[in-house]
Short mmCIF file of C-alpha atoms in Angstrom, two decimals:
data_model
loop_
_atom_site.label_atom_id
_atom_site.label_comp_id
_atom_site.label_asym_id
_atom_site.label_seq_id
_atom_site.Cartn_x
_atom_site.Cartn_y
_atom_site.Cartn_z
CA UNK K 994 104.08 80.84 116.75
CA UNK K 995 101.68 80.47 113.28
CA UNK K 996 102.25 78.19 110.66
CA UNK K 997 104.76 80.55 108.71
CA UNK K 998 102.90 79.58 105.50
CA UNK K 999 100.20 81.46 106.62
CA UNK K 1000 99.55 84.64 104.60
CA UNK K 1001 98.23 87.96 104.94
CA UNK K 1002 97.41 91.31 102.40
CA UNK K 1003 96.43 94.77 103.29
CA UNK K 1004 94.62 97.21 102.12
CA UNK K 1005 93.95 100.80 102.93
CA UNK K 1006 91.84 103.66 102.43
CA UNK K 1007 92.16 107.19 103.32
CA UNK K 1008 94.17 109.28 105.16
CA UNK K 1009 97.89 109.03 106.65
CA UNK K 1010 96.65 107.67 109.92
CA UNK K 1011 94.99 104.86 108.57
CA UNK K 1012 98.45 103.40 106.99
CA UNK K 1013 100.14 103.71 110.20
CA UNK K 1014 97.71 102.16 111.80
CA UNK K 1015 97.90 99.61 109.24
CA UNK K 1016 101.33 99.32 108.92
CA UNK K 1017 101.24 98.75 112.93
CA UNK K 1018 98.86 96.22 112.50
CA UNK K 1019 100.73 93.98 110.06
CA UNK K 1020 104.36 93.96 112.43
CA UNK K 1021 102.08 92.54 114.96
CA UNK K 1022 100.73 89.60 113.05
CA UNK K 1023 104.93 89.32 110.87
CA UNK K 1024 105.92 89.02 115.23
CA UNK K 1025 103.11 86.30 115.36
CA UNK K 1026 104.45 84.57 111.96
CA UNK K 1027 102.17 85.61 109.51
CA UNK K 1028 103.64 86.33 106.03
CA UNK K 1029 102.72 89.50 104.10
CA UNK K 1030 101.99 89.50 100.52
CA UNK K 1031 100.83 91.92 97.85
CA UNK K 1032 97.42 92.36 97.96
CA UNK K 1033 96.58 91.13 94.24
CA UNK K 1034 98.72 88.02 95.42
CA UNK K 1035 96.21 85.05 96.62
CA UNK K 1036 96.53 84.98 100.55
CA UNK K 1037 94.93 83.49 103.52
CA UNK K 1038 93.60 86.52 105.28
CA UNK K 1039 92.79 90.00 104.03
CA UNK K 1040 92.64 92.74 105.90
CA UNK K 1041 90.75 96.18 104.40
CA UNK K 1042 91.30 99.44 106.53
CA UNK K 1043 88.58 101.81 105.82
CA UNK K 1044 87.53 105.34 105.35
CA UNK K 1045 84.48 107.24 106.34
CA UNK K 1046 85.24 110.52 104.30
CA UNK K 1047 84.95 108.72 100.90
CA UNK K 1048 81.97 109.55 99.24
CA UNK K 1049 81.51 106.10 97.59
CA UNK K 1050 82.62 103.86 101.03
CA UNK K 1051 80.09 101.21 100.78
CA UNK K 1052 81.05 100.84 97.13
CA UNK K 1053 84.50 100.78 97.09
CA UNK K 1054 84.46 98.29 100.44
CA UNK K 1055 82.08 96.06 98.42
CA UNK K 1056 85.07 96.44 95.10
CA UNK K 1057 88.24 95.72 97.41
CA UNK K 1058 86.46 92.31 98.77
CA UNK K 1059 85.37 91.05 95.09
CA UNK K 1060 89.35 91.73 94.21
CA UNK K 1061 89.95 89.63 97.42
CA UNK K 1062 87.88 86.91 97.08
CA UNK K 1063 88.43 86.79 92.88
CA UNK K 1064 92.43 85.81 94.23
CA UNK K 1065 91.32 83.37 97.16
CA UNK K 1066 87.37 83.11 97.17
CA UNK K 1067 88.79 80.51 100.25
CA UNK K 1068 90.56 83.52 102.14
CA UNK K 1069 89.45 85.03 105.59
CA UNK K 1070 87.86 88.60 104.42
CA UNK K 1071 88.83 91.04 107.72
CA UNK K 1072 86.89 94.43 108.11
CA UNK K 1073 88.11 97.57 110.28
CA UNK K 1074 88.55 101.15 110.43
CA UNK K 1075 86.71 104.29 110.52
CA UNK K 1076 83.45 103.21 108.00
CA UNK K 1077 83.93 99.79 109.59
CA UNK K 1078 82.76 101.93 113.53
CA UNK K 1079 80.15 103.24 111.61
CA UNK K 1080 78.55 100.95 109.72
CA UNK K 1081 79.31 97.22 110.87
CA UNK K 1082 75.93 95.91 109.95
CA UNK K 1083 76.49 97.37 106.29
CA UNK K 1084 79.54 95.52 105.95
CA UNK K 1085 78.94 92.38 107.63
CA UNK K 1086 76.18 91.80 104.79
CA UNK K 1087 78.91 92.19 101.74
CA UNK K 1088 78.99 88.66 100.43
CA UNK K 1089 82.19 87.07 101.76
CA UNK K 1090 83.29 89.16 104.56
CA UNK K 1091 83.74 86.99 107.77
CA UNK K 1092 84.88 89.80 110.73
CA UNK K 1093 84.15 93.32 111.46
CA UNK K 1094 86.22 95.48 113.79
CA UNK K 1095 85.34 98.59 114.94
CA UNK K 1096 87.41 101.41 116.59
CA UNK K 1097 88.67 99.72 119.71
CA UNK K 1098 88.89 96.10 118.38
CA UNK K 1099 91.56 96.51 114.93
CA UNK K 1100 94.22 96.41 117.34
CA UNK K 1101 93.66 92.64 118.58
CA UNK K 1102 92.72 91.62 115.16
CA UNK K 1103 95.46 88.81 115.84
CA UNK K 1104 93.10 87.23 118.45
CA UNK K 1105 89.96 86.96 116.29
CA UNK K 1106 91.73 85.87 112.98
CA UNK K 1107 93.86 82.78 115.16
CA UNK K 1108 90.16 81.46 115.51
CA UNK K 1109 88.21 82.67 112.62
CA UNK K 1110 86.26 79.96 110.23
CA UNK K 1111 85.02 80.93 106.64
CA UNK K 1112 81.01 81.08 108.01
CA UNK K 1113 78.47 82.25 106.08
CA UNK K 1114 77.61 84.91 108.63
CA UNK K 1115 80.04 87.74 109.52
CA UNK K 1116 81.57 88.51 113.47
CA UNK K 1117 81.16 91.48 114.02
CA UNK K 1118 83.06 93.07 117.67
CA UNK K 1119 82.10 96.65 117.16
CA UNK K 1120 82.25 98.89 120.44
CA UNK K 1121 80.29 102.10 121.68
CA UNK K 1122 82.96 105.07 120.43
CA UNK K 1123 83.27 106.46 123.80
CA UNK K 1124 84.65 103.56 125.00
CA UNK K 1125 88.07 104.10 122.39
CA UNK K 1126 89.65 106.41 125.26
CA UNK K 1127 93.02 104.93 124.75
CA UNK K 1128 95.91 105.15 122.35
CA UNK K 1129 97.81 103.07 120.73
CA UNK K 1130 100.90 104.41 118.75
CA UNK K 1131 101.57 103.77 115.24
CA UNK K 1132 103.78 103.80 112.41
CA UNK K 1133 104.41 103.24 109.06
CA UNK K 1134 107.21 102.84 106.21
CA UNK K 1135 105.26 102.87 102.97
CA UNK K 1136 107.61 103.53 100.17
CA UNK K 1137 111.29 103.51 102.12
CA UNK K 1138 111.88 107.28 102.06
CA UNK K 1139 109.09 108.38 104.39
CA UNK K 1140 107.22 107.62 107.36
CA UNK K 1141 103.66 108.31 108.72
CA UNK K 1142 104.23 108.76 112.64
CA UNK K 1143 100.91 108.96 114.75
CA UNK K 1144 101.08 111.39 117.44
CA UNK K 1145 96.92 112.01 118.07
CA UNK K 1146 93.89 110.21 117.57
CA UNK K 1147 90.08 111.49 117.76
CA UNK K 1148 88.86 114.71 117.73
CA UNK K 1149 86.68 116.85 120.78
CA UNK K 1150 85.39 119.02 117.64
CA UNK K 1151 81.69 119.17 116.73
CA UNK K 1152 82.15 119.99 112.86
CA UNK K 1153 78.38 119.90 111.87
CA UNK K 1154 79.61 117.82 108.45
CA UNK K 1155 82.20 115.70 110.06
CA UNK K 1156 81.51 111.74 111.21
CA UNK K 1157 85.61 111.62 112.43
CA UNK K 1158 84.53 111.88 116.44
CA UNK K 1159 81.61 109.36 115.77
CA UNK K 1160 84.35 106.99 114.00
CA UNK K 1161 87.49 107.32 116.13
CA UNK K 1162 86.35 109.25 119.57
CA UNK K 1163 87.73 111.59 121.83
CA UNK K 1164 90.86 113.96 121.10
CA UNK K 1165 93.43 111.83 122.90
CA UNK K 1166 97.61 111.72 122.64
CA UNK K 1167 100.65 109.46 122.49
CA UNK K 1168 103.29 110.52 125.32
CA UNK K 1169 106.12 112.40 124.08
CA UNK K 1170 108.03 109.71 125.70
CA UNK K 1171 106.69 107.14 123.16
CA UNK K 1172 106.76 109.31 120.37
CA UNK K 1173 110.45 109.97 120.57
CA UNK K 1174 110.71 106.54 120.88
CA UNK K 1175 109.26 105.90 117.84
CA UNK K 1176 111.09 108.31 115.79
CA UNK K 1177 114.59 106.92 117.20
CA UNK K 1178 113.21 103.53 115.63
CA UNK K 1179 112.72 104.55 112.83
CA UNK K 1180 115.86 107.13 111.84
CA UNK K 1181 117.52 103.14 112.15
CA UNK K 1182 115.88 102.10 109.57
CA UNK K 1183 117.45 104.66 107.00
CA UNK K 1184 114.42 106.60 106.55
CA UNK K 1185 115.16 110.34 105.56
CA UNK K 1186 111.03 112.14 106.42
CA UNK K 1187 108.92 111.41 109.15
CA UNK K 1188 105.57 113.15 108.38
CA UNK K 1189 103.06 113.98 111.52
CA UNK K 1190 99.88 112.63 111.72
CA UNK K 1191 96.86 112.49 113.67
CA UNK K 1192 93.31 113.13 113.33
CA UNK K 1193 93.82 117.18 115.18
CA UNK K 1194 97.50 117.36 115.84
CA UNK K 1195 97.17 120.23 116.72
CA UNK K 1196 95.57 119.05 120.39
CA UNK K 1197 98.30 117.15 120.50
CA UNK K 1198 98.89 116.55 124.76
CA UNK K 1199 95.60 115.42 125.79
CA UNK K 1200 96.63 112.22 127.79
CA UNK K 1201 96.31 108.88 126.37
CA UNK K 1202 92.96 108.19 127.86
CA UNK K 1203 91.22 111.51 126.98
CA UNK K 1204 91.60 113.40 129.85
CA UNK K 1205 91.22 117.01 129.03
CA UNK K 1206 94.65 118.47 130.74
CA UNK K 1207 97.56 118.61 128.02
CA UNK K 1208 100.61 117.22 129.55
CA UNK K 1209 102.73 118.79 126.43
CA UNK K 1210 101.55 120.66 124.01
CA UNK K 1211 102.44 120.71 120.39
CA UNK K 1212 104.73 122.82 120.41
CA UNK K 1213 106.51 121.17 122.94
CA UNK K 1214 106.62 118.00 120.69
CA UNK K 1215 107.82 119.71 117.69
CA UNK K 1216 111.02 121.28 119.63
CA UNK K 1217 111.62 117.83 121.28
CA UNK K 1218 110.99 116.04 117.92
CA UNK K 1219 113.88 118.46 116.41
CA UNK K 1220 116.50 117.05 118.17
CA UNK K 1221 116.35 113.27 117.20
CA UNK K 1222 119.46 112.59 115.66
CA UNK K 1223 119.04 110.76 112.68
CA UNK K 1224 116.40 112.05 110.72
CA UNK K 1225 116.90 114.40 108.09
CA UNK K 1226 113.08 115.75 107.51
CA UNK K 1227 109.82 116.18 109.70
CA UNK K 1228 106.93 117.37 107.69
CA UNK K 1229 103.56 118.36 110.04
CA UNK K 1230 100.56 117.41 108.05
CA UNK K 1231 97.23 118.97 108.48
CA UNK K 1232 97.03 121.33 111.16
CA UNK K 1233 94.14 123.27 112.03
CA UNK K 1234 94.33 127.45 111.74
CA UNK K 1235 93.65 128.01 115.06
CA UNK K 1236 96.29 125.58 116.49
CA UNK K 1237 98.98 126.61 114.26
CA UNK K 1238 100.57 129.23 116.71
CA UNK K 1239 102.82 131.95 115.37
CA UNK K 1240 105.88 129.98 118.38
CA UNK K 1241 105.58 126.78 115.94
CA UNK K 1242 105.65 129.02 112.60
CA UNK K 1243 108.55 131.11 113.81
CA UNK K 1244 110.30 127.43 114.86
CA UNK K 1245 109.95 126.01 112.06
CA UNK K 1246 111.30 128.79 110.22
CA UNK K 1247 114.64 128.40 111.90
CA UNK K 1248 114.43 124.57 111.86
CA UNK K 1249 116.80 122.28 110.01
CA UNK K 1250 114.41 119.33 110.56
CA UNK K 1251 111.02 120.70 110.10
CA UNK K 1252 110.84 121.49 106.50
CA UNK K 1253 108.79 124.84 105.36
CA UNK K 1254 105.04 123.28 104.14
CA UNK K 1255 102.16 123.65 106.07
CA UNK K 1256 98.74 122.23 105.43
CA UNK K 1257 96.04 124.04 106.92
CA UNK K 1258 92.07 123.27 106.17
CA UNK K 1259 89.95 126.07 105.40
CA UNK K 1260 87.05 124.74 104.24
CA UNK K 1261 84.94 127.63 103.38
CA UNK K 1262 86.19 131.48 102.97
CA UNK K 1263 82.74 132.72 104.01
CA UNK K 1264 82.39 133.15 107.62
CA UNK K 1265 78.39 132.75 107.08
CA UNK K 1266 79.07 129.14 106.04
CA UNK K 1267 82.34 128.60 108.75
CA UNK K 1268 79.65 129.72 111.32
CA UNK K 1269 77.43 126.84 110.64
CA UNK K 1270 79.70 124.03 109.94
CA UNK K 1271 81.21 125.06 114.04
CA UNK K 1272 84.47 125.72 113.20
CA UNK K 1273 86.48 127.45 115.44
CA UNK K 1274 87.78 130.24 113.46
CA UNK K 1275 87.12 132.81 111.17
CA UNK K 1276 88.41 134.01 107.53
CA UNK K 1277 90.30 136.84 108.98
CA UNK K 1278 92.42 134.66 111.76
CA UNK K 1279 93.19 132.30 108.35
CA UNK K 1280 94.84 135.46 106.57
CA UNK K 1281 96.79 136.13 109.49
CA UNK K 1282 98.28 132.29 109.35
CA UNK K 1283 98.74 132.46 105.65
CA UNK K 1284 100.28 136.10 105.90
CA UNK K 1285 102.63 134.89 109.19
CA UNK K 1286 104.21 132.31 107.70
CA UNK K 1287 105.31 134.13 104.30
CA UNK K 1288 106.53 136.87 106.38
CA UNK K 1289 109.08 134.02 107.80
CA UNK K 1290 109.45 131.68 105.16
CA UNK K 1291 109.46 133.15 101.73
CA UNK K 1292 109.08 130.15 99.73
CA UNK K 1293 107.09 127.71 102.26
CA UNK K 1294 104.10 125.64 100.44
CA UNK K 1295 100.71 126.31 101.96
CA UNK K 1296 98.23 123.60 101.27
CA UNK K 1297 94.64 124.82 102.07
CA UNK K 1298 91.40 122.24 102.16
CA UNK K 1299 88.24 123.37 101.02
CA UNK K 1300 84.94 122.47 101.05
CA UNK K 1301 82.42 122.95 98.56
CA UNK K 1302 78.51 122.67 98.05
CA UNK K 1303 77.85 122.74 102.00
CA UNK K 1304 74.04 123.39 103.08
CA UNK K 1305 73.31 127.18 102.82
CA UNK K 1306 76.44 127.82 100.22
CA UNK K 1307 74.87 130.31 97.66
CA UNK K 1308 76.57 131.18 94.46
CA UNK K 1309 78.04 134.09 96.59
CA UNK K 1310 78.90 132.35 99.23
CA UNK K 1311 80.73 129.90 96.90
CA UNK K 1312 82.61 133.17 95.08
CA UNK K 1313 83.45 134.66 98.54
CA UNK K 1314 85.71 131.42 98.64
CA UNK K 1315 86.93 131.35 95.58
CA UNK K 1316 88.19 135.09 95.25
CA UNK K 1317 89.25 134.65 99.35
CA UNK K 1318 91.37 131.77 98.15
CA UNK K 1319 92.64 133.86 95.10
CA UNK K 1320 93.61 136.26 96.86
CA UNK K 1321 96.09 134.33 99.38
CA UNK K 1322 99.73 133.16 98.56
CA UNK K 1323 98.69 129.73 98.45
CA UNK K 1324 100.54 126.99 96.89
CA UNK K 1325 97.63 124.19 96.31
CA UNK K 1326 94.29 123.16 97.24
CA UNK K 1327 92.40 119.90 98.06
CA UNK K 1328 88.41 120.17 97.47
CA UNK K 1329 86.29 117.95 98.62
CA UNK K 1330 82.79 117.86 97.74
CA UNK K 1331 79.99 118.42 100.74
CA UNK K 1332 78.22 114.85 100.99
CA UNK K 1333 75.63 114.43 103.45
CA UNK K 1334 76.35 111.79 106.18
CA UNK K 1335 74.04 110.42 108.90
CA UNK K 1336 74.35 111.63 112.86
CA UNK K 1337 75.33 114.68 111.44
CA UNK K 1338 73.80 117.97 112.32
CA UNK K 1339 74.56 119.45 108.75
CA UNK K 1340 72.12 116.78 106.79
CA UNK K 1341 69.14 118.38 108.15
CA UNK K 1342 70.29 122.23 107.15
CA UNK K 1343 67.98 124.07 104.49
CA UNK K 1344 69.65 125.58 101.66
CA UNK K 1345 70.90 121.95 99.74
CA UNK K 1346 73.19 122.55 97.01
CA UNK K 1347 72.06 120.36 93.75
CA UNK K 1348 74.65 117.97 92.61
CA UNK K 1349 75.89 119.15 90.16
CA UNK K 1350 76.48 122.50 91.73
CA UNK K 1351 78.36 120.82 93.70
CA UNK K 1352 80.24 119.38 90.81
CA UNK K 1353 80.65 122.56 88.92
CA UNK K 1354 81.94 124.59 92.12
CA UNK K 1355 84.47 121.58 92.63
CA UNK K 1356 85.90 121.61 89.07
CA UNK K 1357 86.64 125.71 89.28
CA UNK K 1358 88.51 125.16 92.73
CA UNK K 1359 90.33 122.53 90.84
CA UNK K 1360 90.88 124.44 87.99
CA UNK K 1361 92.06 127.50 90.82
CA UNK K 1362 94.41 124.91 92.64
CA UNK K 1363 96.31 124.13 89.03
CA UNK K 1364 96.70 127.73 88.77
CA UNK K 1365 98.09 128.04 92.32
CA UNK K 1366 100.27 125.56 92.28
CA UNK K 1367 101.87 126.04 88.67
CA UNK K 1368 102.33 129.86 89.81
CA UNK K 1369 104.26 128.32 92.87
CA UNK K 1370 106.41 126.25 91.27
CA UNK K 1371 107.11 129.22 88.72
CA UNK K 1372 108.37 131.32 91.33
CA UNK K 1373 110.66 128.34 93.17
CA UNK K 1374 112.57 128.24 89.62
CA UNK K 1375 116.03 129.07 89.63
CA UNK K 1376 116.29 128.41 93.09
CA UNK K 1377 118.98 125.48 94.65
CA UNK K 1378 116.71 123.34 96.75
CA UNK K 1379 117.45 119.71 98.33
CA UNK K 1380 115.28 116.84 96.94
CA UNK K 1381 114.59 113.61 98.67
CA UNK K 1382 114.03 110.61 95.69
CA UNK K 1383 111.80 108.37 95.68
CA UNK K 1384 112.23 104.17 94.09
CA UNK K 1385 109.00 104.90 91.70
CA UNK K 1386 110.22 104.66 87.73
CA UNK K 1387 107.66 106.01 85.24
CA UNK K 1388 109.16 106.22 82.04
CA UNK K 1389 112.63 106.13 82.87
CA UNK K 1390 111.89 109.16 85.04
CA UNK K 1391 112.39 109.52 89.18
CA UNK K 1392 110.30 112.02 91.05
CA UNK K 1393 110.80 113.20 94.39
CA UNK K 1394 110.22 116.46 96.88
CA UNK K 1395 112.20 119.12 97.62
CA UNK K 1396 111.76 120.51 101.67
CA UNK K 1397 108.94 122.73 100.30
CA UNK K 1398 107.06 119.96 98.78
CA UNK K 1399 107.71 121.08 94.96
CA UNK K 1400 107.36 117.80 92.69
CA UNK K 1401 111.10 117.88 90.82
CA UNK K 1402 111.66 114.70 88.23
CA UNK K 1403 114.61 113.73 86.79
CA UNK K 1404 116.31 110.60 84.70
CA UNK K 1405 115.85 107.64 86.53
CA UNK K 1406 118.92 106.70 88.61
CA UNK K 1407 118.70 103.94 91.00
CA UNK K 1408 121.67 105.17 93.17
CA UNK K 1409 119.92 108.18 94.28
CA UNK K 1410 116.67 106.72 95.76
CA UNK K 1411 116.33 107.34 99.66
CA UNK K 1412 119.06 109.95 98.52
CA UNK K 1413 118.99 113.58 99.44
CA UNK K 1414 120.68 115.64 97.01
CA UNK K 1415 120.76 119.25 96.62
CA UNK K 1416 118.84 120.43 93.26
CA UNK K 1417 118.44 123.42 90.72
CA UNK K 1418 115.19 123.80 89.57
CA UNK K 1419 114.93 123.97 85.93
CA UNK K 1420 111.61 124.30 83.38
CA UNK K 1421 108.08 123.09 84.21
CA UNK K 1422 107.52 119.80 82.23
CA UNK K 1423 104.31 118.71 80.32
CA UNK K 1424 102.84 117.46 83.30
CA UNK K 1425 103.56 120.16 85.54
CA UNK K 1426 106.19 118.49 87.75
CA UNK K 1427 109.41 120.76 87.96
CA UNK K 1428 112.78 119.74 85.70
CA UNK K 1429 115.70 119.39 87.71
CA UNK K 1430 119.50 119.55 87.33
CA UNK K 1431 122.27 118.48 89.76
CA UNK K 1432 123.17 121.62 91.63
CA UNK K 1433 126.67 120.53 91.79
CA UNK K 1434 126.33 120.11 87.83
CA UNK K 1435 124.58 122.95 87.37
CA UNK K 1436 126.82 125.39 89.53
CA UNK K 1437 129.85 123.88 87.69
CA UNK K 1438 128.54 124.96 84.11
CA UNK K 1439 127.34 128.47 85.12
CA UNK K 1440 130.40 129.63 87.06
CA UNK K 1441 132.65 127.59 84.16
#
């Protein structure tokens, strides 16, 4: 056992999987006596979990380890995740960073930091990607009402933009065994959502070590999944269109657990440009998800990624996106700009899209999403839905999500956080988050 005195901050970039993996991380070194402290607190050891989608990586890593060292310019400055596989070299030349982990390493951070000096030249233990074959599950509780659960890691797709399979490896699964597991633990901790994640959880079954037979599939995991006793919500986060099968729609649909969102990345609504970033779908098979699950949930949310400026996009290949998205019953979108990234087949494509084109076909999509997503919550007024509240207070106001992932706000009332509670959706406020009134309240006046 450590010297309890010894302390330790986090933080983390990027997606969902990356704070359960982080999250994971710091109950191994709280076991080992380590205590955790806020990140702007001074602390012994900091740990930074990166992304490789951000645009700005090297900059922001090189941001987060000034903060660090501006608190403790003494502390141990600890590297890992996705940009940390990629680019190790990159990193271990920031000023002040003294360890680099790559892919396979993060996980036994706890034997490198018991030995770790502040040297003037970084470690760096950075493996080949194909040797992360193996999984390692992962959690995380971030703000008491919800938790990340990781069910897949790594991706077998060869998405001519993406750098994911170069940064975490091979498609590869947790056993349904240990996932169950993991969701018993934590419906005893009184959290009300588990959300889904993985890098493709849609290949969810691949065995732990890559091998390509799936011992369940994902649908299998989402029936199993249902039956936890304990938790109130399971929300499946991005999901690709051609693993969303209509079996798992048509569950859902009749699901008391599995609450009616789906998030499903499109990335381009021209099949010219879906053809040469390899996906494995077309525009057409999308409309049939999109038009599926409204024909068995009326009022699900459909979030839809897009990507915009990719090599060979044309103005009309931009505007077959944008009226292809207009014309679906989406709810909201997130656009990401095309940035070119090394060991990628897309950065040597002709047909580069300037800047700021890029830029310009970004902000309409934005301007689209607001559009979609006002016209969603528009048509979810008047409705009773059930609201899970969350401990943020800005302004004397509480926010929260109801089951189909509509933002509702309301007076700030301590009682209810971690509460579910049943909701009439009232008015759309100034900044677009949805008014609420107690349904019990709101029943009692209207039938009074």
């Amino acid at each position: 056992m450590l010297d309890n005195t010894k302390s330790v901050a986090f933080h983390t970039l990027g997606c969902k999987l990356n704070f359960a993996e982080t999250s994971t991380i710091a109950r191994q070194l709280l076991e080992l006596g380590f205590k955790k402290v806020l990140f702007d607190d001074s602390a012994d050891v900091y740990i930074i979990n990166t992304c490789s989608v951000t645009d700005n990586a090297d900059k922001e890593c090189k941001t987060i380890v000034k903060r660090a060292l501006n608190k403790n310019p003494e502390a141990l400055i600890c590297v890992i995740g996705c940009y940390a596989q990629l680019k190790p070299k990159e990193i271990a030349e920031i000023e002040g960073v003294d360890l680099v982990l790559g892919a396979k390493e993060k996980f036994n951070i706890y034997k490198y930091i018991l030995e770790l000096k502040k040297d003037s030249d970084a470690q760096i233990h950075s493996c080949e990607i194909d040797e992360a074959d193996f999984f390692v599950g992962s959690y995380s509780i971030g703000d008491r009402t919800r938790a990340f659960l990781k069910v897949q890691d790594g991706c077998d797709y060869k998405c001519t933009y993406c750098t994911i399979p170069l940064a975490r490896g091979i498609s590869r699964s947790s056993t349904l065994e240990n996932v169950l597991i993991q969701a018993q633990e934590i419906s005893k901790k009184n959290i009300k959502e588990i959300v889904l994640t993985g890098v493709n959880i849609g290949d969810y079954g691949k065995g732990e070590f890559g091998n390509k037979k799936h011992e369940h599939t994902f649908f299998e995991l989402v029936k199993e999944l249902d039956k936890v006793p304990g938790i109130e919500r399971i929300r499946i986060s991005s999901i690709e269109p051609n693993l969303l099968k209509n079996e798992t729609i048509d569950f859902v649909s009749q699901s008391k657990v599995f609450v009616p969102h789906f998030h499903i990345p499109l990335q381009s609504g021209s099949d010219d440009i879906l053809k040469k970033m390899k996906r494995r779908y077309l525009s057409g098979l999308y409309k049939e998800r999109v038009s599926k699950i409204r024909s068995v949930i009326a009022d699900a949310c459909i979030g839809v990624d897009v990507i915009v400026g990719f090599p060979g996009e044309t103005e009309e290949k931009f505007m077959e996106t944008y009226n292809f998205i207009q014309s679906l019953p989406i709810s909201y979108l997130h656009v990401f700009t095309y940035s070119e990234r090394e060991n990628t087949e897309a950065i040597a494509m002709e047909g580069v899209v300037s800047i700021s084109e890029r830029k310009r076909r970004n902000k309409m999509l934005k301007i689209l999403s607001e559009k979609k997503r006002h016209a969603f919550y528009e048509s979810q007024l008047g409705k009773i839905k059930t609201v899970l509240w969350e401990h943020e207070n800005k302004n004397g106001m509480m926010f929260g999500y109801t089951e189909n992932y509509v933002r509702v706000t309301q007076p700030y009332n301590e009682k209810l956080i971690n509460q579910l509670e049943e909701i009439y959706l009232d008015s759309i406020d100034a900044s677009g988050n949805v008014l609420v009134k107690s349904a019990i309240f709101h029943n009692t006046f209207v039938i009074g």
